[in-house]
Short mmCIF file of C-alpha atoms and ligand atoms in Angstrom, two decimals:
data_model
loop_
_atom_site.label_atom_id
_atom_site.label_comp_id
_atom_site.label_asym_id
_atom_site.label_seq_id
_atom_site.Cartn_x
_atom_site.Cartn_y
_atom_site.Cartn_z
CA MET Q 12 0.21 0.00 -0.01
CA LYS Q 13 1.25 3.39 -0.80
CA PRO Q 14 1.51 5.63 1.89
CA PHE Q 15 -1.25 8.36 2.14
CA GLN Q 16 1.42 11.06 2.08
CA ASP Q 17 2.70 10.20 -1.08
CA ILE Q 18 -0.74 9.86 -2.77
CA LEU Q 19 -1.60 13.61 -1.61
CA LEU Q 20 1.65 14.62 -3.31
CA GLN Q 21 0.70 13.08 -6.57
CA THR Q 22 -0.13 15.01 -9.45
CA ASP Q 23 -1.90 12.09 -11.52
CA PHE Q 24 -4.43 9.69 -9.61
CA SER Q 25 -5.37 6.31 -10.20
CA HIS Q 26 -8.91 5.13 -9.32
CA GLY Q 27 -7.41 3.30 -6.30
CA ASP Q 28 -5.87 6.47 -5.23
CA LEU Q 29 -8.94 8.18 -5.52
CA VAL Q 30 -10.50 5.87 -3.41
CA THR Q 31 -8.15 6.06 -0.79
CA LEU Q 32 -8.69 9.80 -0.66
CA ILE Q 33 -12.07 9.88 -0.55
CA SER Q 34 -12.21 7.26 2.34
CA ALA Q 35 -9.56 8.87 4.29
CA GLU Q 36 -10.76 9.27 8.05
CA GLY Q 37 -9.27 11.11 10.97
CA ASP Q 38 -5.75 12.41 10.77
CA GLU Q 39 -5.58 11.43 6.94
CA ARG Q 40 -8.89 13.17 6.60
CA GLN Q 41 -7.17 16.57 7.75
CA LEU Q 42 -4.20 15.90 5.43
CA LEU Q 43 -6.42 15.71 2.67
CA PHE Q 44 -8.28 19.04 3.41
CA GLN Q 45 -5.02 20.84 4.19
CA GLN Q 46 -3.26 19.75 0.77
CA ALA Q 47 -6.45 20.48 -1.12
CA GLN Q 48 -6.34 23.89 0.51
CA LYS Q 49 -2.60 24.57 -0.50
CA VAL Q 50 -3.27 23.35 -4.05
CA LYS Q 51 -5.85 25.81 -4.52
CA LEU Q 52 -4.03 28.68 -2.95
CA GLU Q 53 -0.92 27.59 -5.27
CA ASN Q 54 -3.02 27.35 -8.58
CA ILE Q 55 -5.91 29.82 -8.37
CA GLY Q 56 -5.45 32.04 -5.14
CA ASN Q 57 -7.90 32.74 -2.31
CA LYS Q 58 -10.03 34.84 -4.14
CA VAL Q 59 -14.09 33.63 -3.97
CA TYR Q 60 -16.40 34.70 -6.59
CA PHE Q 61 -20.03 35.17 -6.33
CA ARG Q 62 -22.73 34.06 -8.90
CA GLY Q 63 -26.07 35.28 -7.99
CA LEU Q 64 -28.65 32.57 -8.54
CA VAL Q 65 -32.15 33.22 -9.95
CA GLU Q 66 -34.38 30.13 -9.84
CA PHE Q 67 -36.59 31.55 -12.42
CA SER Q 68 -39.17 28.76 -12.90
CA ASN Q 69 -39.79 25.36 -11.48
CA VAL Q 70 -41.97 24.09 -14.26
CA CYS Q 71 -40.25 20.92 -15.59
CA ALA Q 72 -41.08 18.36 -18.46
CA LYS Q 73 -38.79 15.81 -16.58
CA ASP Q 74 -39.39 13.12 -14.07
CA CYS Q 75 -36.09 12.57 -11.92
CA LEU Q 76 -36.60 10.48 -9.40
CA TYR Q 77 -34.90 12.42 -6.80
CA CYS Q 78 -36.09 15.77 -7.55
CA GLY Q 79 -38.93 17.56 -5.65
CA ILE Q 80 -39.81 19.69 -8.55
CA ARG Q 81 -39.98 16.68 -11.07
CA LYS Q 82 -43.17 16.90 -13.24
CA SER Q 83 -45.22 14.58 -11.36
CA ASN Q 84 -44.95 16.12 -7.90
CA GLU Q 85 -48.29 17.67 -7.48
CA ASN Q 86 -47.74 19.33 -4.34
CA VAL Q 87 -45.59 22.11 -5.99
CA ILE Q 88 -47.18 25.06 -7.21
CA ARG Q 89 -45.86 25.66 -10.36
CA TYR Q 90 -44.68 29.51 -11.05
CA GLU Q 91 -42.36 31.15 -13.45
CA ALA Q 92 -40.98 34.49 -12.60
CA THR Q 93 -41.75 37.40 -14.68
CA ASP Q 94 -39.42 39.05 -16.61
CA ASP Q 95 -39.28 42.22 -14.43
CA GLU Q 96 -38.78 39.62 -11.42
CA ILE Q 97 -35.72 38.38 -13.35
CA LEU Q 98 -34.08 41.58 -14.43
CA GLU Q 99 -34.62 43.02 -10.79
CA ALA Q 100 -32.39 40.17 -9.46
CA CYS Q 101 -30.07 40.45 -11.93
CA ARG Q 102 -29.72 44.30 -11.29
CA PHE Q 103 -29.48 43.67 -7.61
CA ALA Q 104 -26.51 41.45 -8.59
CA TRP Q 105 -24.89 43.94 -10.65
CA GLU Q 106 -25.36 46.97 -8.40
CA ASN Q 107 -23.69 44.66 -5.56
CA ARG Q 108 -21.04 44.02 -7.90
CA PHE Q 109 -21.72 40.35 -7.72
CA GLY Q 110 -19.79 39.75 -11.16
CA SER Q 111 -21.99 37.17 -12.64
CA VAL Q 112 -25.41 35.54 -12.24
CA VAL Q 113 -26.89 31.87 -12.86
CA LEU Q 114 -30.18 31.58 -14.24
CA GLN Q 115 -31.59 28.15 -13.27
CA SER Q 116 -34.77 26.51 -13.96
CA GLY Q 117 -36.64 23.17 -14.76
CA GLU Q 118 -36.18 21.95 -18.19
CA LEU Q 119 -38.05 22.99 -21.13
CA SER Q 120 -37.55 23.31 -24.46
CA SER Q 121 -40.67 24.59 -26.34
CA PRO Q 122 -39.91 27.90 -28.87
CA ALA Q 123 -41.62 29.75 -26.24
CA PHE Q 124 -39.07 28.97 -23.79
CA VAL Q 125 -36.21 29.04 -25.75
CA ASN Q 126 -37.18 33.00 -27.23
CA ARG Q 127 -37.63 34.02 -23.66
CA ILE Q 128 -34.16 32.93 -22.60
CA ASP Q 129 -32.70 34.32 -25.55
CA ALA Q 130 -34.34 37.84 -25.09
CA LEU Q 131 -33.85 37.68 -21.26
CA LEU Q 132 -29.95 37.51 -21.86
CA ARG Q 133 -29.91 40.32 -24.13
CA LYS Q 134 -31.84 42.49 -21.67
CA ILE Q 135 -29.27 41.20 -18.80
CA LYS Q 136 -26.42 42.40 -20.85
CA GLN Q 137 -28.06 45.79 -21.88
CA LEU Q 138 -29.32 46.65 -17.91
CA SER Q 139 -25.63 45.77 -16.67
CA ASN Q 140 -23.47 47.49 -19.51
CA ASN Q 141 -22.45 44.22 -20.74
CA GLU Q 142 -20.54 43.85 -17.18
CA LEU Q 143 -22.62 40.72 -15.52
CA GLY Q 144 -21.23 37.26 -16.73
CA ILE Q 145 -24.11 34.77 -17.30
CA THR Q 146 -24.35 31.19 -16.54
CA LEU Q 147 -27.29 29.23 -17.58
CA SER Q 148 -28.50 25.83 -16.02
CA CYS Q 149 -31.81 24.79 -18.04
CA GLY Q 150 -31.04 21.56 -18.73
CA GLU Q 151 -30.63 19.59 -22.05
CA GLN Q 152 -31.33 21.67 -25.26
CA SER Q 153 -30.37 21.20 -29.05
CA LEU Q 154 -27.08 22.42 -30.09
CA ASP Q 155 -28.78 25.27 -32.08
CA THR Q 156 -30.24 26.39 -28.87
CA TYR Q 157 -27.06 26.37 -26.94
CA ARG Q 158 -25.48 28.47 -29.85
CA ARG Q 159 -28.41 30.82 -29.99
CA TRP Q 160 -28.02 31.51 -26.13
CA PHE Q 161 -24.30 31.86 -26.53
CA GLU Q 162 -24.54 34.31 -28.87
CA SER Q 163 -27.03 36.39 -26.89
CA GLY Q 164 -24.72 36.66 -23.91
CA ALA Q 165 -24.50 33.30 -21.67
CA HIS Q 166 -20.99 32.26 -21.56
CA ARG Q 167 -21.00 29.14 -19.12
CA TYR Q 168 -23.47 26.60 -18.63
CA LEU Q 169 -23.99 24.09 -15.79
CA LEU Q 170 -25.52 20.49 -16.82
CA ARG Q 171 -24.62 18.01 -14.14
CA ILE Q 172 -24.24 14.33 -15.11
CA GLU Q 173 -25.82 13.35 -11.89
CA SER Q 174 -23.60 9.98 -11.69
CA SER Q 175 -21.01 8.97 -14.46
CA ASN Q 176 -22.21 5.24 -13.98
CA PRO Q 177 -24.62 4.62 -16.74
CA GLU Q 178 -26.66 1.95 -14.57
CA LEU Q 179 -26.82 4.21 -11.67
CA TYR Q 180 -27.91 6.96 -13.83
CA ARG Q 181 -30.71 4.63 -15.18
CA LYS Q 182 -32.04 3.67 -11.49
CA ILE Q 183 -32.32 7.35 -10.59
CA HIS Q 184 -34.21 8.41 -13.99
CA PRO Q 185 -37.36 7.33 -15.58
CA ASN Q 186 -36.29 4.44 -18.16
CA ASN Q 187 -37.69 6.35 -21.23
CA ASP Q 188 -35.78 8.32 -24.08
CA PHE Q 189 -36.71 11.48 -22.37
CA HIS Q 190 -33.85 10.64 -19.77
CA ARG Q 191 -31.25 9.06 -21.33
CA PHE Q 192 -27.42 9.14 -20.05
CA ASP Q 193 -26.06 9.32 -23.74
CA ILE Q 194 -28.15 11.94 -24.56
CA ARG Q 195 -26.85 13.70 -21.41
CA LEU Q 196 -23.31 13.26 -22.59
CA GLN Q 197 -24.13 14.48 -25.96
CA ALA Q 198 -25.58 17.49 -24.36
CA LEU Q 199 -22.47 18.24 -22.72
CA ASP Q 200 -20.28 17.84 -25.81
CA ASP Q 201 -22.61 20.20 -27.71
CA LEU Q 202 -22.18 22.64 -24.73
CA ARG Q 203 -18.20 22.65 -25.57
CA LYS Q 204 -18.96 22.55 -29.01
CA ALA Q 205 -21.40 26.03 -28.97
CA GLY Q 206 -18.25 27.87 -27.14
CA TYR Q 207 -19.24 27.49 -23.13
CA GLN Q 208 -17.24 27.16 -20.35
CA VAL Q 209 -18.63 23.60 -19.39
CA GLY Q 210 -19.80 22.82 -15.63
CA THR Q 211 -21.01 19.37 -14.67
CA GLY Q 212 -21.11 17.44 -11.47
CA VAL Q 213 -22.85 14.64 -9.37
CA MET Q 214 -24.96 13.74 -6.53
CA ILE Q 215 -22.80 12.54 -3.43
CA GLY Q 216 -24.54 9.71 -1.60
CA LEU Q 217 -27.00 8.36 -3.71
CA PRO Q 218 -28.71 5.32 -2.93
CA PHE Q 219 -27.07 2.24 -4.76
CA GLN Q 220 -23.69 4.61 -5.09
CA THR Q 221 -20.33 3.25 -4.19
CA ILE Q 222 -17.25 4.55 -3.32
CA GLU Q 223 -15.79 3.02 -6.29
CA ASP Q 224 -18.51 5.03 -8.42
CA LEU Q 225 -17.61 8.28 -6.81
CA ALA Q 226 -13.84 7.74 -7.76
CA ASN Q 227 -15.03 7.06 -11.30
CA ASP Q 228 -17.13 10.26 -11.26
CA LEU Q 229 -13.84 12.12 -10.41
CA LEU Q 230 -11.95 10.19 -13.44
CA PHE Q 231 -15.22 11.17 -15.30
CA LEU Q 232 -14.79 14.87 -14.58
CA LYS Q 233 -11.08 14.89 -15.52
CA GLN Q 234 -11.48 12.77 -18.65
CA LEU Q 235 -13.99 15.32 -20.00
CA ASP Q 236 -11.63 18.35 -19.16
CA VAL Q 237 -14.39 20.10 -17.65
CA ASP Q 238 -13.69 23.83 -16.70
CA MET Q 239 -16.16 24.05 -13.58
CA VAL Q 240 -17.91 21.60 -10.97
CA GLY Q 241 -20.71 21.92 -9.10
CA MET Q 242 -21.49 19.02 -6.97
CA GLY Q 243 -22.85 18.23 -3.34
CA PRO Q 244 -24.95 15.67 -1.14
CA TYR Q 245 -27.72 14.01 -2.47
CA ILE Q 246 -30.68 14.65 0.07
CA GLU Q 247 -33.73 13.26 0.03
CA HIS Q 248 -37.48 14.68 -0.75
CA GLU Q 249 -40.47 12.86 0.53
CA ASP Q 250 -42.38 13.45 -2.80
CA THR Q 251 -40.12 11.57 -4.91
CA PRO Q 252 -39.79 8.13 -5.98
CA LEU Q 253 -36.20 7.64 -4.50
CA TYR Q 254 -37.44 8.47 -0.88
CA GLU Q 255 -38.48 4.91 -0.89
CA PHE Q 256 -34.82 4.17 -0.94
CA ARG Q 257 -33.99 6.50 2.22
CA HIS Q 258 -33.39 3.58 4.56
CA HIS Q 259 -30.42 2.62 2.37
CA LEU Q 260 -28.52 6.36 2.77
CA LYS Q 261 -25.64 7.16 4.49
CA THR Q 262 -26.62 9.45 7.34
CA LYS Q 263 -26.70 13.26 6.36
CA GLN Q 264 -23.41 13.90 7.90
CA GLU Q 265 -21.79 11.35 6.50
CA ARG Q 266 -22.69 12.54 3.14
CA PHE Q 267 -21.89 15.98 4.01
CA ASP Q 268 -18.46 14.74 4.62
CA LEU Q 269 -18.11 12.32 1.64
CA ALA Q 270 -19.04 15.70 -0.23
CA LEU Q 271 -16.18 17.41 1.32
CA LYS Q 272 -13.77 14.72 0.43
CA MET Q 273 -14.94 14.53 -2.91
CA ILE Q 274 -14.25 18.33 -3.47
CA ALA Q 275 -10.80 18.14 -2.01
CA SER Q 276 -9.85 15.31 -4.17
CA LEU Q 277 -11.06 17.02 -7.17
CA ARG Q 278 -8.98 19.78 -6.32
CA LEU Q 279 -5.78 17.82 -6.09
CA LEU Q 280 -7.02 16.45 -9.50
CA MET Q 281 -7.72 19.36 -11.36
CA PRO Q 282 -5.94 22.17 -9.62
CA ASP Q 283 -7.39 25.08 -11.99
CA ILE Q 284 -10.77 24.46 -12.34
CA ASN Q 285 -13.69 26.79 -10.68
CA ILE Q 286 -15.53 24.47 -8.16
CA ALA Q 287 -18.78 25.59 -6.49
CA ALA Q 288 -19.65 25.44 -2.69
CA ALA Q 289 -22.66 23.76 -3.62
CA THR Q 290 -25.89 24.88 -1.83
CA ALA Q 291 -27.05 21.35 -0.84
CA LEU Q 292 -23.90 21.66 1.76
CA GLN Q 293 -25.58 24.22 3.54
CA ALA Q 294 -28.81 22.38 3.67
CA ILE Q 295 -27.08 19.83 6.23
CA ASP Q 296 -24.65 22.43 8.10
CA PRO Q 297 -25.29 25.90 7.90
CA ALA Q 298 -21.66 26.59 7.58
CA GLY Q 299 -21.57 23.95 4.87
CA ARG Q 300 -20.51 26.16 2.14
CA GLU Q 301 -17.83 27.84 3.82
CA LYS Q 302 -16.35 25.07 5.12
CA ALA Q 303 -16.04 23.53 1.05
CA LEU Q 304 -14.31 26.81 0.56
CA THR Q 305 -11.58 26.05 3.12
CA ILE Q 306 -10.85 22.61 1.28
CA GLY Q 307 -11.03 23.45 -2.43
CA ALA Q 308 -13.76 25.32 -3.69
CA ASN Q 309 -13.81 28.84 -4.94
CA ILE Q 310 -17.28 29.84 -6.21
CA ILE Q 311 -20.40 30.78 -3.99
CA MET Q 312 -23.90 31.13 -5.20
CA PRO Q 313 -25.83 33.58 -2.79
CA ASN Q 314 -29.78 32.81 -3.92
CA LEU Q 315 -31.22 35.81 -5.55
CA THR Q 316 -34.28 33.91 -6.22
CA PRO Q 317 -37.83 36.03 -5.71
CA THR Q 318 -38.33 35.12 -2.05
CA LYS Q 319 -42.01 34.18 -2.53
CA TYR Q 320 -41.15 31.59 -4.83
CA ARG Q 321 -38.51 29.82 -3.02
CA LYS Q 322 -40.60 27.38 -1.14
CA GLU Q 323 -41.55 26.03 -4.51
CA TYR Q 324 -38.08 25.31 -5.48
CA GLN Q 325 -37.47 22.71 -2.80
CA LEU Q 326 -35.74 20.22 -4.77
CA TYR Q 327 -34.63 18.42 -1.64
CA GLU Q 328 -36.17 18.93 2.02
CA ASP Q 329 -34.48 21.47 4.40
CA LYS Q 330 -33.40 23.59 1.35
CA PRO Q 331 -31.84 26.65 3.12
CA CYS Q 332 -32.35 30.22 2.54
CA LEU Q 333 -35.81 30.50 2.58
CA ASP Q 334 -35.27 34.11 4.29
CA GLU Q 335 -33.76 36.39 1.62
CA ASP Q 336 -32.50 39.09 4.12
CA ALA Q 337 -30.39 36.80 6.29
CA GLU Q 338 -28.62 35.30 3.04
CA LEU Q 339 -28.01 38.35 1.33
CA CYS Q 340 -27.01 40.60 4.36
CA ARG Q 341 -23.66 41.69 2.90
CA ASN Q 342 -21.55 41.94 5.82
CA CYS Q 343 -22.77 38.37 7.12
CA LEU Q 344 -21.90 37.38 3.89
CA GLU Q 345 -18.52 38.64 4.09
CA ALA Q 346 -17.85 37.62 7.43
CA ARG Q 347 -18.75 34.24 6.93
CA ILE Q 348 -16.71 34.00 3.78
CA GLU Q 349 -13.27 35.68 5.71
CA ILE Q 350 -13.70 33.42 8.41
CA SER Q 351 -12.96 30.58 5.97
CA GLY Q 352 -9.74 32.61 4.88
CA CYS Q 353 -11.01 33.68 1.63
CA GLU Q 354 -11.26 37.14 -0.10
CA ILE Q 355 -14.46 37.77 -1.85
CA SER Q 356 -13.77 39.13 -5.47
CA TYR Q 357 -16.27 41.71 -6.21
CA GLY Q 358 -17.23 42.92 -9.84
CA GLU Q 359 -15.13 39.94 -11.84
CA TRP Q 360 -16.63 37.34 -13.65
CA GLY Q 361 -14.01 34.89 -12.03
CA ASP Q 362 -13.72 32.73 -15.26
CA SER Q 363 -11.99 29.33 -14.88
CA LYS Q 364 -8.79 29.68 -15.15
CA HIS Q 365 -8.49 26.23 -16.81
CA PHE Q 366 -10.69 27.24 -19.44
CA ARG Q 367 -8.40 30.58 -20.30
CA LYS Q 368 -5.27 28.16 -20.36
CA ASN Q 369 -7.11 25.59 -22.42
CA LYS Q 370 -8.22 28.38 -25.14
CA ALA Q 371 -4.73 30.17 -24.93
N1 SAM T 17 -33.10 21.26 -14.73
C1 SAM T 17 -31.75 21.37 -14.68
C2 SAM T 17 -31.29 20.14 -14.85
O1 SAM T 17 -31.53 19.27 -13.94
O2 SAM T 17 -29.83 20.28 -15.32
C3 SAM T 17 -31.38 22.35 -13.70
C4 SAM T 17 -31.96 22.40 -12.51
S1 SAM T 17 -31.94 21.15 -11.45
C5 SAM T 17 -33.04 21.58 -10.08
C6 SAM T 17 -30.10 21.40 -10.87
C7 SAM T 17 -29.50 20.12 -10.16
O3 SAM T 17 -30.46 20.09 -8.88
C8 SAM T 17 -29.67 18.68 -10.62
O4 SAM T 17 -28.56 18.85 -11.47
C9 SAM T 17 -29.55 17.83 -9.48
O5 SAM T 17 -28.22 17.38 -9.21
C10 SAM T 17 -29.61 18.75 -8.30
N2 SAM T 17 -30.97 17.95 -7.46
C11 SAM T 17 -32.22 17.67 -7.64
N3 SAM T 17 -32.50 16.92 -6.94
C12 SAM T 17 -31.72 16.76 -5.72
C13 SAM T 17 -31.82 16.32 -4.30
N4 SAM T 17 -32.91 15.59 -4.14
N5 SAM T 17 -30.64 16.29 -3.80
C14 SAM T 17 -29.78 16.76 -4.28
N6 SAM T 17 -29.55 17.57 -5.48
C15 SAM T 17 -30.67 17.86 -5.94
FE1 SF4 T 18 -36.38 18.85 -13.83
FE2 SF4 T 18 -33.70 19.45 -13.35
FE3 SF4 T 18 -35.33 18.36 -11.47
FE4 SF4 T 18 -34.52 16.68 -13.40
S1 SF4 T 18 -33.22 17.72 -11.72
S2 SF4 T 18 -36.93 16.82 -12.65
S3 SF4 T 18 -34.74 17.96 -15.39
S4 SF4 T 18 -35.57 20.59 -12.34
#
């Protein structure tokens, strides 16, 4: 067996090495976190970038078995924020020098939806003098749609692969043509073709998921050469089919810890990408996102969704920040981030250094 310290100092990692890293406990776990922080500081510094998150609609045509806003969940009141509400949230981001916004929604691909996003992108660029960076997270779309949205101003896209194991993917999605692993892969490829900085990620602690799967997820991210990653713990939701398997889950604290170890290991594997401190971390531990910032993450997504809609965007139970003021109080956010030893970067896009390097 290779000594743990030797693995930490590598720049290339086998599947076995990654299993060792994400299984680390006690002193080894601490060493992993320290090394991830060191690698982050050496490669991308200690700046944290904001992405104001606008969850503008919970209308979704899909039925992912884990998600609280899946089409078949009739307990959700469906909403679509108005253009004015969305633009107001973006204006808030711009005026507070957040640098970027993320527009996220359920997945629709109707011409009306595609046109609406297109028009919104142009308006956001206009209201911010072209200054706000825009990330989209609106699911699988055609290459044409991705191209159109890119031309209208979006330059990053988040589309999680959810699990890189096709069999596990099938278990957590309905088995039909609308929820296919290979189509999701194709979409990630199309996003690259269209010119985006591509972000993907997985859920950690899913039922049926093994540590070996998670190590493969990390290798998948590396192989895809992604620019950004957002990954966090899977959290159950009682109105979803996957809830039936809740007794097979690790405890929430264990899933949280596993997510931190995945983030730290990913930072060793891909030193110069952007890694988000996922909101789901905060649903388990109020300081969860800040903890992620100290062990490798460098992006945080303060929630700018109009407060009246938040309780209808419950992807999982205990989703945090239903109280807008507490989340956005600038002093609190700054203080919390500074405690994590990071420096907030205002008014910058904070593009993935990895993407810029690959483009150069
Ligand atoms: N509809 C788009 C899509 O699926 O790509 C974007 C919005 S979707 C709500 C964003 C992410 O939420 C998904 O990629 C999934 O990983 C995450 N999510 C959904 N249900 C979750 C759950 N129960 N626990 C943790 N994350 C969840
Ligand atoms: Fe819809 Fe995205 Fe939820 Fe799947 S994960 S049901 S596509 S919102």
